[in-house]
Amino acid sequence: MPSQDSDVPPRPSATAPADAPRKAPLGSLRALWPFVMRQKGLFLAWLLSLGVASVATLSFPAAVKQMIDQGFGSGSGESIDRTFLLLFGVAVVLALASAARFYFVSLLGERVVADLRRRLYAHLITLDADFHDRTRSGELVSRLSADSELLRSVVGSSMSVALRSTVTVIGSMVMLFVSNPRLAGFALIGIPVAVLPIILGARRLSKASRVSQDRVADANTLASETLGAVRTVQAHAREPYERSRFEAALALAVDTARRRIRSQSFVTAGAITLIFGAITLVLWSGAHDVNAGRMSAGTLGQFVLYALIGGGSIGALAEVWNELQRAAGGMGRIGELLDEAPRVLAPAAPQALPAPVRGEIRFEQVVFHYPSRPDVPALDDFDLHVRPGETVALVGPSGAGKSTVFSLLLRFYDAQSGTLRLDAVDLRQLEIGTLREQIALVPQQPTLFASSAADNIRYGRLEATDNELQAAAQAAEADGFIRELPDGYDTQLGERGARLSGGQQQRIAIARAVLKDAPVLLLDEATSALDAQSERAVQSALERLMEGRTTLVIAHRLSTVLKADRIVVMDRGRIVAQGTHAELIAQDGLYAELARLQFID
């Protein structure tokens, strides 16, 4: 929120302990299905190519049988040529179908994950301030990146391997019975035994995967917070301390991942050992059949290949199961965010504001508690009427509720009781975007984006022309220094406007508010970061901007207080006095004390 007052709820530390890990069942992956269905063309093309590739794979052992029994057995060169040509034809079909399958499923994975990220990002930026107060931004970035990458692997690889392996396992079992029912029966006994360790290890893998991803998110969050405050870190010479913290977080993440990988390794090793042990035993029996003349060499070769294909596919399923457990954890974490619902809701049938908007503001018996501090009222039975075009200065000690007034006007939060009105319309009856379009905010610490100067100013009104943009910059006394930048208005300002001084950043923010040209202005001492010369110039620009507009100012300077139409003194969420500077000084109350300490040096 704009002000540095303590009535703004504190953000949680990036090193706060993560929530207790919750099991993320494979059922959470069902949430991916709607995103897959939005790419029906790619999905069907993938299924078709996968079907062709699977048929070619299952045809390969039969071609080998023909090669052995008819090609070698007949002794005819023409027969050998024909069987080898058949074998090569099957290989070509398999290669082309596999390439097509890889292309379609990989592109499907990219599009599904991009669609999921798009929806998640759109959802996150619409969630209310309460959610962002209690959630670490680094955690959100981790879910947008690391967890989404896990899902890319699922859709672009694991899903394809799982379906292909399932088809080949079923096809191999059918062909094993066609080749030799007795040996196939022996092989069938080994499959349930091989699947048993996968089932037993699933629960442990699911929990380990979720915990592992939480630890990675913790490390990402810590890095994000530290890099965002790198100047503070360097100013205190805390590079070794932050490095040790990040290394500790990484070590914990690696140790957690090691336990997960160990469990996966045991499951995979157990499954493959049991599968190929059973195959070896069956082949031993088949070799005796060939030796006794009860089976041809080609049939045994065919049986061996089908057994290898089926066994390899079951082994692949074991590995895919492990990947699916990790992805289920990622989807579970993403699903938690998508299930978050904002507490500040737009009305089903929004009411329109009267045109033109006059800017009359009313707080009527408003009571508000921040969700993070439910026992302490930020505003308590708060009543305030601001007339259209009036300039009201809000003064009071830290924690008095000044910034909360701004937050409620912008509907970052809704009051627990009481009513807020703009031009006699309850704010809760207005479409949120419509309400915020009527309000221009200039915070004490401006937020600039890592884009050009022009883009940062145009954020106030995206459709503004270049001439309007430059006029706003001139009004904010920003045009001069912008033109002196290397590329003028096209100069990239760096992350958070790092290439500008504090005063220049503030003037960019003021130009943004000038360009927005809203009927209500919220100023958190917009000139506090400027030098004396710039302050005079910007103050005169703001005075011109404030003419005919309703303005609420969180005041930190005497000049701002003196020019206000009315001063409202706040303490502990209540209005304790209001009037002009002279009237309040004469009362010798809280304002007089604040004036002596804060305004009159």
XYZ file of C-alpha atoms in Angstrom:
601
model
C 0.000 0.000 0.000
C 1.202 3.537 -0.578
C 2.207 4.675 2.836
C 4.867 3.357 5.130
C 2.448 3.546 8.048
C 2.237 0.462 10.193
C -1.486 0.115 9.507
C -0.461 -1.780 6.393
C -0.473 -5.506 7.202
C 3.016 -7.009 7.303
C 4.022 -9.399 4.540
C 5.185 -12.842 5.609
C 8.880 -13.564 5.546
C 10.266 -15.487 2.622
C 11.813 -17.859 5.109
C 8.580 -18.565 6.926
C 7.996 -22.274 7.369
C 6.052 -23.870 4.601
C 2.645 -25.309 5.194
C 2.533 -28.922 6.245
C 2.828 -31.089 3.158
C -0.419 -32.462 1.899
C -0.878 -35.532 -0.177
C -1.361 -34.788 -3.871
C -3.142 -37.827 -5.349
C -2.879 -38.631 -9.035
C -6.494 -37.539 -9.312
C -5.252 -33.939 -9.156
C -3.891 -34.428 -12.690
C -7.489 -34.634 -13.934
C -7.498 -30.843 -13.692
C -5.201 -30.856 -16.744
C -7.824 -32.516 -18.938
C -9.789 -29.343 -19.842
C -6.522 -27.716 -20.974
C -5.707 -30.758 -23.135
C -9.172 -30.704 -24.689
C -8.625 -27.133 -25.863
C -6.024 -28.602 -28.245
C -8.225 -31.300 -29.759
C -6.496 -31.259 -33.155
C -3.057 -31.911 -31.693
C -4.466 -34.457 -29.254
C -6.165 -36.494 -32.009
C -3.085 -36.289 -34.255
C -0.974 -37.567 -31.368
C -3.383 -40.459 -30.710
C -3.354 -41.421 -34.395
C 0.443 -41.378 -34.667
C 0.742 -43.239 -31.353
C -1.654 -45.919 -32.607
C 0.330 -46.390 -35.835
C 3.623 -46.529 -33.907
C 2.196 -49.093 -31.475
C 0.886 -51.306 -34.293
C 4.294 -51.100 -36.007
C 6.042 -52.017 -32.754
C 3.785 -55.016 -32.228
C 4.240 -56.059 -35.873
C 8.020 -56.148 -35.575
C 8.284 -59.523 -33.729
C 5.892 -61.096 -36.227
C 8.131 -59.863 -39.061
C 11.136 -61.352 -37.268
C 9.317 -64.704 -37.022
C 8.666 -64.632 -40.775
C 12.316 -63.799 -41.365
C 13.562 -66.748 -39.267
C 11.064 -69.432 -40.257
C 10.466 -68.567 -43.933
C 13.561 -66.623 -44.862
C 16.286 -68.696 -43.250
C 14.264 -71.919 -43.201
C 13.426 -71.945 -46.905
C 16.954 -71.262 -48.061
C 15.537 -69.186 -50.958
C 17.254 -65.858 -51.698
C 13.987 -64.377 -52.946
C 12.256 -65.327 -49.707
C 15.079 -63.791 -47.680
C 14.850 -60.553 -49.684
C 11.071 -60.412 -49.225
C 11.182 -60.990 -45.459
C 13.964 -58.466 -44.914
C 12.111 -55.906 -47.059
C 9.057 -56.478 -44.884
C 11.200 -56.007 -41.783
C 12.628 -52.736 -43.142
C 9.158 -51.504 -44.109
C 7.919 -52.042 -40.561
C 10.965 -50.145 -39.257
C 10.284 -47.179 -41.582
C 6.625 -46.979 -40.534
C 7.700 -47.168 -36.888
C 10.266 -44.379 -37.378
C 7.848 -42.013 -39.144
C 5.024 -42.671 -36.702
C 7.352 -42.199 -33.709
C 8.624 -38.895 -35.121
C 5.057 -37.697 -35.671
C 4.069 -38.835 -32.184
C 6.998 -36.952 -30.644
C 6.194 -33.785 -32.600
C 2.493 -33.712 -31.787
C 2.792 -34.607 -28.109
C 5.696 -32.198 -27.499
C 3.790 -29.324 -29.103
C 0.696 -30.366 -27.156
C 2.721 -30.148 -23.931
C 3.985 -26.667 -24.784
C 0.523 -25.342 -25.562
C -1.180 -26.957 -22.581
C 1.397 -25.595 -20.138
C 1.303 -22.140 -21.752
C -2.496 -22.166 -21.449
C -2.265 -23.287 -17.817
C 0.293 -20.574 -16.999
C -1.863 -17.986 -18.751
C -4.888 -18.934 -16.687
C -2.930 -19.135 -13.434
C -1.288 -15.740 -13.990
C -4.602 -14.129 -14.903
C -6.125 -15.640 -11.763
C -3.302 -14.487 -9.490
C -3.434 -10.853 -10.558
C -7.169 -10.742 -9.854
C -6.910 -12.118 -6.316
C -7.413 -9.516 -3.610
C -4.861 -7.879 -1.335
C -5.549 -10.292 1.522
C -4.274 -13.226 -0.538
C -1.103 -11.380 -1.558
C -0.552 -10.196 2.030
C -0.348 -13.795 3.248
C 1.412 -15.353 0.241
C 5.058 -15.003 -0.689
C 5.578 -13.698 -4.214
C 8.548 -16.021 -4.696
C 6.288 -18.983 -3.938
C 3.884 -17.854 -6.660
C 6.702 -17.470 -9.176
C 7.918 -20.968 -8.298
C 4.509 -22.433 -8.995
C 4.308 -20.529 -12.266
C 7.711 -21.834 -13.348
C 9.025 -24.983 -11.632
C 5.657 -26.683 -11.078
C 4.510 -25.823 -14.594
C 7.677 -27.396 -15.998
C 6.770 -30.670 -14.273
C 3.420 -30.602 -16.032
C 5.112 -29.903 -19.362
C 7.026 -33.168 -18.839
C 3.784 -34.999 -18.049
C 1.876 -33.827 -21.116
C 4.829 -33.689 -23.493
C 6.460 -36.971 -22.500
C 5.106 -39.014 -19.592
C 1.527 -39.093 -20.866
C 2.713 -40.350 -24.260
C 5.021 -42.954 -22.728
C 2.275 -44.104 -20.365
C -0.324 -44.603 -23.088
C 2.164 -46.119 -25.523
C 3.442 -48.500 -22.856
C -0.076 -49.477 -21.832
C -1.011 -50.246 -25.438
C 2.165 -52.244 -26.034
C 1.777 -54.167 -22.759
C -1.768 -55.185 -23.701
C -0.779 -55.937 -27.293
C 2.276 -57.900 -26.194
C 0.217 -60.012 -23.788
C -2.295 -60.802 -26.534
C 0.472 -61.769 -28.951
C 2.219 -63.830 -26.289
C -0.913 -65.957 -25.963
C -1.155 -66.176 -29.740
C 2.484 -67.293 -29.917
C 2.379 -69.847 -27.087
C -0.467 -69.916 -24.541
C 1.405 -72.094 -22.038
C 4.460 -69.812 -21.838
C 2.231 -66.757 -21.843
C 0.415 -68.093 -18.811
C 3.710 -68.363 -16.953
C 4.598 -64.804 -17.984
C 1.227 -63.508 -16.789
C 1.986 -64.681 -13.259
C 4.988 -62.335 -13.051
C 3.107 -59.157 -13.985
C 1.076 -58.716 -10.736
C 4.233 -59.444 -8.754
C 6.106 -56.781 -10.747
C 3.391 -54.160 -10.283
C 3.231 -54.755 -6.512
C 6.250 -52.568 -5.571
C 4.897 -49.724 -7.715
C 1.614 -49.732 -5.807
C 3.300 -50.037 -2.422
C 5.699 -47.190 -3.173
C 3.084 -44.800 -4.584
C 1.957 -43.298 -1.291
C 5.482 -42.620 -0.114
C 6.500 -41.185 -3.475
C 3.520 -38.831 -3.535
C 4.372 -37.351 -0.147
C 8.101 -37.154 -0.933
C 7.416 -35.411 -4.255
C 5.236 -32.760 -2.636
C 7.783 -32.063 0.108
C 10.607 -31.893 -2.457
C 8.753 -29.299 -4.540
C 7.963 -27.240 -1.443
C 11.668 -27.104 -0.552
C 12.580 -25.991 -4.082
C 9.924 -23.274 -3.833
C 11.403 -22.128 -0.511
C 14.838 -21.731 -2.099
C 13.372 -19.833 -5.067
C 11.433 -17.564 -2.738
C 14.520 -16.752 -0.708
C 16.512 -15.943 -3.851
C 13.714 -13.750 -5.213
C 13.459 -11.758 -1.998
C 17.223 -11.277 -1.662
C 17.745 -10.249 -5.284
C 14.858 -7.802 -4.981
C 16.626 -6.153 -2.016
C 20.195 -6.547 -3.281
C 21.157 -2.948 -2.479
C 20.114 -3.389 1.136
C 22.096 -6.622 1.279
C 25.197 -4.952 -0.138
C 24.816 -1.826 2.005
C 24.965 -4.004 5.118
C 27.739 -6.232 3.686
C 25.507 -9.267 4.192
C 26.502 -11.157 1.037
C 28.145 -14.004 3.020
C 25.085 -14.258 5.288
C 22.615 -14.376 2.384
C 24.842 -16.822 0.519
C 24.878 -19.151 3.515
C 21.081 -18.907 3.857
C 20.569 -19.773 0.197
C 23.092 -22.610 0.374
C 21.277 -24.007 3.409
C 17.955 -23.833 1.537
C 19.515 -25.558 -1.474
C 21.081 -28.245 0.722
C 17.686 -28.946 2.296
C 16.070 -29.125 -1.159
C 18.763 -31.507 -2.434
C 18.501 -33.696 0.668
C 14.730 -33.892 0.264
C 15.131 -34.691 -3.436
C 17.688 -37.381 -2.579
C 15.136 -39.190 -0.429
C 12.564 -38.961 -3.205
C 15.035 -40.203 -5.825
C 16.104 -43.084 -3.581
C 12.496 -44.209 -3.213
C 11.966 -43.943 -6.973
C 15.145 -45.930 -7.620
C 14.066 -48.768 -5.330
C 10.633 -48.951 -6.959
C 12.102 -48.955 -10.468
C 14.817 -51.496 -9.645
C 12.361 -53.832 -7.944
C 9.874 -53.689 -10.793
C 12.431 -54.265 -13.556
C 14.136 -57.098 -11.657
C 10.871 -58.917 -11.131
C 9.717 -58.367 -14.702
C 12.862 -59.554 -16.428
C 13.347 -62.331 -13.878
C 9.966 -63.691 -14.862
C 10.788 -63.276 -18.569
C 14.091 -65.127 -18.159
C 12.358 -68.004 -16.419
C 9.746 -68.233 -19.160
C 12.390 -68.133 -21.900
C 14.307 -70.916 -20.175
C 11.218 -73.079 -20.476
C 10.750 -72.024 -24.123
C 14.309 -72.942 -25.016
C 13.628 -76.468 -23.802
C 10.500 -76.572 -26.008
C 12.499 -75.613 -29.095
C 15.130 -78.202 -28.229
C 12.401 -80.830 -27.928
C 10.780 -79.800 -31.234
C 7.548 -78.571 -29.652
C 8.145 -74.974 -30.913
C 9.886 -73.430 -33.926
C 12.873 -71.130 -33.527
C 10.934 -68.301 -35.185
C 8.065 -68.667 -32.735
C 10.494 -68.508 -29.818
C 12.155 -65.450 -31.331
C 8.743 -63.828 -31.723
C 7.862 -64.739 -28.142
C 11.178 -63.333 -26.876
C 10.627 -60.001 -28.629
C 7.044 -59.699 -27.401
C 8.214 -60.529 -23.892
C 10.979 -57.911 -24.110
C 8.587 -55.298 -25.489
C 6.019 -56.053 -22.812
C 8.613 -56.147 -20.029
C 10.258 -52.948 -21.202
C 6.871 -51.246 -21.358
C 6.066 -52.289 -17.791
C 9.458 -50.929 -16.709
C 8.653 -47.669 -18.524
C 5.318 -47.540 -16.725
C 7.162 -47.828 -13.413
C 9.307 -44.822 -14.281
C 6.312 -42.885 -15.601
C 4.483 -43.627 -12.357
C 7.288 -41.901 -10.484
C 7.081 -38.883 -12.796
C 3.311 -38.761 -12.425
C 3.695 -38.662 -8.644
C 5.941 -35.600 -8.932
C 3.617 -33.960 -11.432
C 0.618 -34.663 -9.205
C 2.398 -32.722 -6.482
C 2.969 -29.815 -8.870
C -0.612 -29.861 -10.127
C -1.842 -30.064 -6.534
C 0.089 -26.897 -5.685
C -1.194 -25.126 -8.787
C -4.719 -26.374 -8.086
C -4.580 -24.802 -4.633
C -3.936 -21.421 -6.251
C -6.665 -21.876 -8.848
C -9.075 -22.780 -6.041
C -8.337 -19.507 -4.247
C -11.323 -17.190 -4.465
C -11.069 -13.432 -3.932
C -12.947 -12.028 -0.972
C -13.509 -8.737 -2.780
C -16.104 -9.609 -5.394
C -17.675 -7.643 -8.220
C -21.481 -7.404 -8.087
C -23.519 -9.634 -10.379
C -25.367 -6.581 -11.734
C -23.043 -3.550 -11.380
C -24.564 -0.144 -10.890
C -23.395 2.718 -13.101
C -21.891 5.892 -11.720
C -23.640 9.152 -12.570
C -21.961 11.012 -15.426
C -19.903 13.019 -15.081
C -18.355 11.651 -11.876
C -18.234 14.486 -9.296
C -15.970 12.710 -6.796
C -18.068 12.927 -3.616
C -16.759 10.414 -1.047
C -18.537 9.160 2.070
C -17.398 6.763 4.789
C -20.389 5.859 6.959
C -19.701 4.073 10.280
C -16.965 1.981 8.678
C -15.324 -0.759 10.757
C -12.421 -2.641 9.245
C -9.949 -5.226 10.571
C -7.089 -6.541 8.472
C -7.433 -10.337 8.136
C -3.911 -10.718 9.533
C -4.876 -8.709 12.652
C -8.527 -9.518 13.358
C -8.371 -8.287 16.956
C -7.162 -4.763 16.173
C -9.446 -2.416 14.204
C -7.655 -0.436 11.482
C -10.763 1.770 11.175
C -13.300 1.929 13.980
C -16.716 3.573 13.462
C -15.098 5.829 10.875
C -17.214 8.629 9.342
C -15.868 10.991 6.702
C -17.554 13.121 4.072
C -15.381 14.634 1.333
C -17.200 17.088 -0.907
C -16.621 17.138 -4.679
C -13.445 19.069 -5.492
C -12.363 19.287 -1.845
C -8.762 18.636 -0.782
C -8.524 16.811 2.540
C -5.242 16.126 4.316
C -5.081 13.024 6.501
C -2.624 13.331 9.381
C -1.919 11.147 12.379
C 0.687 8.896 13.951
C 1.878 5.688 12.353
C -0.877 3.065 12.493
C -3.678 5.631 12.672
C -5.432 4.171 9.603
C -4.528 6.718 6.917
C -3.353 4.169 4.368
C -6.350 1.976 5.177
C -8.601 4.780 3.935
C -6.846 4.537 0.561
C -7.064 0.733 0.553
C -10.807 0.715 1.153
C -11.454 3.402 -1.442
C -9.632 1.308 -4.030
C -11.469 -1.818 -2.796
C -8.284 -3.695 -2.075
C -10.334 -4.802 0.932
C -13.983 -4.563 1.942
C -15.033 -3.216 5.337
C -16.594 -5.656 7.797
C -19.395 -3.145 8.443
C -20.425 0.310 7.334
C -20.681 1.759 3.835
C -18.353 3.561 1.442
C -19.898 5.639 -1.312
C -18.696 7.451 -4.417
C -21.254 9.945 -5.694
C -23.851 8.291 -3.428
C -23.244 4.839 -4.969
C -22.091 2.034 -2.665
C -18.634 0.937 -3.811
C -19.700 -2.710 -3.552
C -22.322 -2.046 -6.233
C -19.715 -0.812 -8.715
C -17.682 -2.895 -11.129
C -14.202 -2.932 -9.578
C -12.411 -1.829 -12.738
C -14.865 1.025 -13.230
C -14.297 2.221 -9.663
C -10.520 2.174 -9.952
C -10.610 4.033 -13.272
C -12.057 6.981 -11.347
C -9.100 7.107 -8.937
C -5.491 8.134 -9.580
C -2.933 7.038 -7.008
C 0.520 8.509 -6.404
C 2.229 6.455 -3.674
C 5.082 7.616 -1.494
C 7.285 4.905 -2.994
C 6.387 4.713 -6.701
C 6.335 1.423 -8.567
C 8.046 1.515 -11.954
C 8.280 -1.365 -14.377
C 11.336 -2.605 -16.263
C 10.191 -0.979 -19.490
C 10.564 2.389 -21.196
C 9.796 5.772 -19.671
C 6.926 6.168 -22.125
C 5.421 2.800 -21.193
C 5.639 3.620 -17.484
C 3.796 6.913 -17.932
C 1.271 5.417 -20.358
C 0.324 2.907 -17.652
C -2.015 5.638 -16.400
C -3.984 5.559 -19.674
C -2.940 2.931 -22.196
C -4.679 4.546 -25.160
C -3.026 7.964 -24.644
C -1.277 9.542 -27.643
C 2.387 10.528 -27.628
C 1.416 14.197 -27.391
C -0.804 13.561 -24.363
C 1.926 11.495 -22.757
C 4.536 14.223 -23.228
C 2.132 16.870 -21.950
C 1.645 14.823 -18.774
C 5.412 14.513 -18.375
C 5.794 18.292 -18.782
C 3.112 18.913 -16.153
C 5.013 16.642 -13.754
C 8.347 18.340 -14.553
C 9.590 15.026 -15.968
C 9.941 15.931 -19.644
C 13.326 17.613 -19.212
C 15.237 14.752 -17.614
C 13.490 12.129 -19.791
C 14.732 13.842 -22.960
C 18.251 13.811 -21.532
C 18.172 10.000 -21.180
C 20.107 8.037 -23.865
C 16.984 7.095 -25.846
C 14.636 9.731 -24.496
C 11.130 8.398 -23.879
C 12.194 4.987 -25.238
C 14.917 4.537 -22.591
C 14.560 1.360 -20.558
C 14.378 2.362 -16.883
C 15.574 -0.966 -15.443
C 13.936 -3.065 -12.746
C 11.884 -0.841 -10.426
C 13.239 2.214 -12.239
C 16.780 1.572 -10.987
C 18.321 3.919 -13.592
C 16.509 6.936 -12.160
C 16.960 8.876 -8.950
C 14.245 8.794 -6.302
C 12.960 12.214 -7.334
C 12.848 11.227 -11.004
C 10.950 8.045 -10.168
C 8.421 10.107 -8.252
C 7.901 12.480 -11.176
C 7.290 9.537 -13.521
C 4.598 8.329 -11.104
C 3.077 11.825 -10.962
C 3.066 12.009 -14.768
C 1.210 8.686 -14.779
C -1.461 10.149 -12.482
C -1.668 13.335 -14.563
C -2.224 11.259 -17.689
C -4.963 9.206 -16.037
C -6.940 12.403 -15.416
C -9.241 10.770 -12.851
C -11.824 12.738 -10.821
C -10.410 11.435 -7.500
C -6.760 11.750 -6.498
C -5.043 9.824 -3.717
C -1.654 11.355 -2.892
C 0.666 9.830 -0.324
C 2.792 12.972 0.038
C 3.691 12.784 -3.633
C 6.483 15.371 -3.355
C 8.254 13.843 -0.357
C 11.068 12.352 -2.440
C 11.873 15.527 -4.371
C 14.490 18.186 -3.781
C 13.319 21.705 -2.965
C 13.493 22.993 -6.547
C 11.690 20.002 -8.041
C 9.151 20.052 -5.221
C 8.080 23.597 -6.022
C 7.675 22.782 -9.700
C 5.793 19.536 -9.085
C 3.676 21.047 -6.338
C 2.435 23.729 -8.713
C 1.667 21.018 -11.298
C -0.235 19.027 -8.694
C -2.192 22.108 -7.633
C -3.294 22.610 -11.225
C -4.201 18.938 -11.440
C -6.150 19.060 -8.161
C -8.377 21.921 -9.311
C -11.935 20.662 -9.565
C -10.946 17.188 -8.351
C -11.519 15.471 -5.041
C -8.150 14.903 -3.389
C -7.153 12.913 -0.330
C -3.579 13.496 0.819
C -1.619 11.598 3.442
C 0.370 14.619 4.635
C 3.910 14.595 5.935
C 4.834 18.243 5.229
C 3.519 21.523 6.519
C 3.151 22.989 3.024
C 0.714 20.219 2.109
C -1.286 20.711 5.295
C -1.580 24.468 4.869
C -2.914 24.194 1.310
C -5.594 21.636 2.174
C -9.211 22.738 2.449
C -9.558 20.607 5.551
C -7.291 18.606 7.842
C -8.556 15.327 9.302
C -6.623 14.097 12.336
C -6.721 10.318 12.833
C -5.673 8.130 15.732
C -6.279 4.382 16.163
C -8.728 4.228 13.276
C -10.888 7.137 14.407
C -11.182 10.817 13.531
C -10.199 12.752 16.632
C -10.273 16.256 15.166
C -10.721 18.138 11.908
C -10.462 21.719 10.749
C -7.894 24.164 9.387
C -4.289 24.341 10.544
C -4.922 27.419 12.695
C -8.046 25.923 14.289
C -6.309 22.670 15.175
C -3.222 24.397 16.556
C -5.472 26.488 18.772
C -7.053 23.306 20.200
C -3.589 22.191 21.403
C -4.476 18.513 20.940
C -2.936 15.652 18.999
C -2.532 17.763 15.866
C -0.615 20.436 17.723
C 1.733 17.773 19.055
C 2.183 16.264 15.587
C 2.748 19.706 14.113
C 5.508 20.451 16.579
C 7.177 17.077 15.993
C 6.528 16.485 12.301
C 5.546 19.647 10.454
C 7.288 22.490 12.295
C 10.968 21.750 12.671
